[in-house]
XYZ file of C-alpha atoms in Angstrom:
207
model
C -153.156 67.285 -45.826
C -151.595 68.167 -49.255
C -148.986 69.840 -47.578
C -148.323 66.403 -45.198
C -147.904 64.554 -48.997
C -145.782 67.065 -50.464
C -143.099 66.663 -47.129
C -142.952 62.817 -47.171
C -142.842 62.774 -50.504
C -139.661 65.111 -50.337
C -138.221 62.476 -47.744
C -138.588 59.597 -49.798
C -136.904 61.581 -52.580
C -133.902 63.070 -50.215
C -133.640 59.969 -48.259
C -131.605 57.566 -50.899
C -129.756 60.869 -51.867
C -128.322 61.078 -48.352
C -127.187 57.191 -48.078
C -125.772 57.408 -51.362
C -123.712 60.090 -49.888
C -122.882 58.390 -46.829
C -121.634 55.575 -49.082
C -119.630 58.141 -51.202
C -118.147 59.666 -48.434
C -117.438 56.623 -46.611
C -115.399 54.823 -49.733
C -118.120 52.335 -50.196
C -118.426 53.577 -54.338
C -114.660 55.212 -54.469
C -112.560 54.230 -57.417
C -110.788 50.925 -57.967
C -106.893 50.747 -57.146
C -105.304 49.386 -59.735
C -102.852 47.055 -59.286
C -99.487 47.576 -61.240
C -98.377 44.606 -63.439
C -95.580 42.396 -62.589
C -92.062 44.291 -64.251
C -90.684 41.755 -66.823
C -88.148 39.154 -65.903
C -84.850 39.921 -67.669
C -82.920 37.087 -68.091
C -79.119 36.948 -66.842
C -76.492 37.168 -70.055
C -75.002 33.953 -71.487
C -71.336 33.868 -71.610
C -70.139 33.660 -75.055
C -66.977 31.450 -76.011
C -64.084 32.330 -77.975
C -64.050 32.464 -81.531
C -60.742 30.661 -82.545
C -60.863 30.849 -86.538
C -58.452 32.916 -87.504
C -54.648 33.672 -88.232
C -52.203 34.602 -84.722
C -48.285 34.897 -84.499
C -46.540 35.006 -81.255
C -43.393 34.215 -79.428
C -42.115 31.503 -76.994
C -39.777 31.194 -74.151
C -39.111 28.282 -72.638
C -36.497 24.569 -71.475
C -35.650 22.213 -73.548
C -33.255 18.665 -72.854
C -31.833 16.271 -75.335
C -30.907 13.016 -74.858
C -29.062 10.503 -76.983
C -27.144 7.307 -75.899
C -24.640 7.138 -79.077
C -22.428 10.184 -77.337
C -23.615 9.595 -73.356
C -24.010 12.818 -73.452
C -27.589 14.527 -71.858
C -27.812 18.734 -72.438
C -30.286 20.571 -71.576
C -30.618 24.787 -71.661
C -33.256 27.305 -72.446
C -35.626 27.458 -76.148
C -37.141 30.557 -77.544
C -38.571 31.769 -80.624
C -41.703 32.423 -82.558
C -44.350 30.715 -84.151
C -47.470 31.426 -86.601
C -50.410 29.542 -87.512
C -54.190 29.278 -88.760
C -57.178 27.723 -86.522
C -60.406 26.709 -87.899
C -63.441 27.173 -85.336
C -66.002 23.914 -86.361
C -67.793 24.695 -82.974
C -66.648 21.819 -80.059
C -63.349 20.909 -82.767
C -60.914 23.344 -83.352
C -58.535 22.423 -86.478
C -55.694 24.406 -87.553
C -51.662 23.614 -88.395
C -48.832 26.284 -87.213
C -44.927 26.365 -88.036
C -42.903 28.091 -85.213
C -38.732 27.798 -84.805
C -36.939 27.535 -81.761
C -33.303 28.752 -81.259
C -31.960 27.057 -78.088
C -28.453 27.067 -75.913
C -28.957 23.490 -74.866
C -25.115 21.979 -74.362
C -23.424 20.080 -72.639
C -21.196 20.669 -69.813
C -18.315 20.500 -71.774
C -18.892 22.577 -74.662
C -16.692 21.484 -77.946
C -17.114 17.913 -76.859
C -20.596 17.049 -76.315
C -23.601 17.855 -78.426
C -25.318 21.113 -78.813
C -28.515 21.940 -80.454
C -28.757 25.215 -82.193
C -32.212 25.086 -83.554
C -34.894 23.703 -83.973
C -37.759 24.270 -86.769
C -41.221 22.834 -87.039
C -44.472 21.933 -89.045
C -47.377 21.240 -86.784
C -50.979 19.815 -87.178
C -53.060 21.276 -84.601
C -56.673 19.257 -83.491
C -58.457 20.934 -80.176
C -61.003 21.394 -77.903
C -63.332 24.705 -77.974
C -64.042 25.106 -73.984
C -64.945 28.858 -74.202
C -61.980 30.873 -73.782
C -59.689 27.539 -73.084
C -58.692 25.260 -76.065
C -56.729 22.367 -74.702
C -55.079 20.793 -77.800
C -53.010 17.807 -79.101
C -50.028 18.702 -81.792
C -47.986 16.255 -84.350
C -45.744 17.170 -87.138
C -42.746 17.199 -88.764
C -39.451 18.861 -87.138
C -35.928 19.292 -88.477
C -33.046 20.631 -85.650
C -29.532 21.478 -86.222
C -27.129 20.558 -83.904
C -22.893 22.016 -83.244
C -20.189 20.115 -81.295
C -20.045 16.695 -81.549
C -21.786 16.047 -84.569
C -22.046 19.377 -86.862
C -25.111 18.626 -89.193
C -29.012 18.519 -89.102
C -31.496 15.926 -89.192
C -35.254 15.447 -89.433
C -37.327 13.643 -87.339
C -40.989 13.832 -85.433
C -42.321 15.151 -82.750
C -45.853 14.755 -80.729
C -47.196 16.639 -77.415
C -50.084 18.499 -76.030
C -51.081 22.347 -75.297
C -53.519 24.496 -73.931
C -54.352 28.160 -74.830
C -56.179 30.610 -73.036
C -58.340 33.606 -75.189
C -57.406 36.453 -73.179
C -59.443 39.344 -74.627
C -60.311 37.671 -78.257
C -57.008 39.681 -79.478
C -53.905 38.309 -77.242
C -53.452 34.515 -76.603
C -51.650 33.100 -73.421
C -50.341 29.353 -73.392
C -47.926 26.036 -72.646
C -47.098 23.595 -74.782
C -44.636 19.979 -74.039
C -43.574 18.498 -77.032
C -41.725 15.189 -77.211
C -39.243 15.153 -80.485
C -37.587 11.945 -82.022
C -34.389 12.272 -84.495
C -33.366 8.451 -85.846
C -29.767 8.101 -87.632
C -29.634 11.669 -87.193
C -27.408 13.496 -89.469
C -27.075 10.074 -91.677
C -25.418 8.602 -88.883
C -26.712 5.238 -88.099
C -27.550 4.451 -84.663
C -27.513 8.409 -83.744
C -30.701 8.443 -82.465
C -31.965 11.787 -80.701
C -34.746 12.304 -78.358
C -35.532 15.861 -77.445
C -38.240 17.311 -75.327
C -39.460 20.841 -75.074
C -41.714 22.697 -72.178
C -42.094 26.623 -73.344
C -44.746 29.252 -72.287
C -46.340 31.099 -75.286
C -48.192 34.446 -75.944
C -50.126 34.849 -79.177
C -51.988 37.466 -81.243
C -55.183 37.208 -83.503
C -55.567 38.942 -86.609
């Protein structure tokens, strides 16, 4: 009878030793997987504008035509020369002046008896536009030419137009500029009255 006890008691003992195991081996207590955390969202980089403060030089090439109605005489020929300047970065404004000079061929057909301009110099007041690496731009200033042929002398008059640069690498500068020039009683002479207007492509370097 004792020996009857002793047996079932073993088999109550073994019994929820061998489910456990059953559990075990069947995954029912294995491990948790854990679940790797969502990688962090890197947001895509922010193009950043030019910076246009600075000091740049540079160089033009470009067409120029005058016309006056004193001699009935219209020229027109190539411009080129340099220019250098300051701009002032105030974050949508861009401020700045420049003075550049221009030595042109523009003549007539008939050299000796029309009028030809030799040159052209300029101070200019520069107010833009900061759209990143483009910086369209209005200019006004001051502008004195000299002129051969006709009428040998020099004159000063005004001048208006508009521009627009393009930052190519934050060091070198690409751009156009139109300016429309007005010399009154030029040279002295009354009723001598002078319009010029320029187109030139220009290339420009930051310091």
């Amino acid at each position: 009878m004792k020996t009857t006890i002793k047996v079932a008691r073993s088999s109550m003992i073994a019994l929820p030793l061998v489910l456990l195991g059953g559990l075990a081996s069947a995954g029912g207590l294995s491990e948790p997987v854990a679940t790797p955390a969502p990688a962090p969202i890197t947001p895509a980089p922010v193009p950043m504008g030019a910076d246009w403060t600075g000091f740049y030089a540079g160089g033009q090439l470009g067409y120029g035509e005058l016309d006056n109605d004193a001699l009935d005489d219209d020229t027109s020929g190539a411009v080129y020369g340099v220019h250098a300047g300051y701009l002032y970065d105030l974050g949508s404004v861009v401020l700045g002046g420049e003075v550049d000079y221009d030595a042109s061929n523009i003549e007539s057909d008939a050299p000796g008896d029309g009028l030809e301009l030799d040159s052209v110099a300029r101070a200019k007041l520069i107010a833009g536009y900061d759209a990143g690496q483009f910086m369209p731009y209005i200019a006004a200033g001051v502008a004195q030419a000299t002129t051969s042929g006709a009428v040998d002398g020099d004159g000063t008059g005004n001048f208006a137009g508009l521009g627009l640069s393009y930052d190519y690498n934050g060091a070198i500068r690409f751009g156009a500029e139109v300016l429309q020039h007005q010399f009154d009683d030029f040279d002295d002479i009354d009723g001598l009255d002078i319009d010029a207007t320029t187109a030139t492509a220009r290339v420009s370097f930051q310091f």
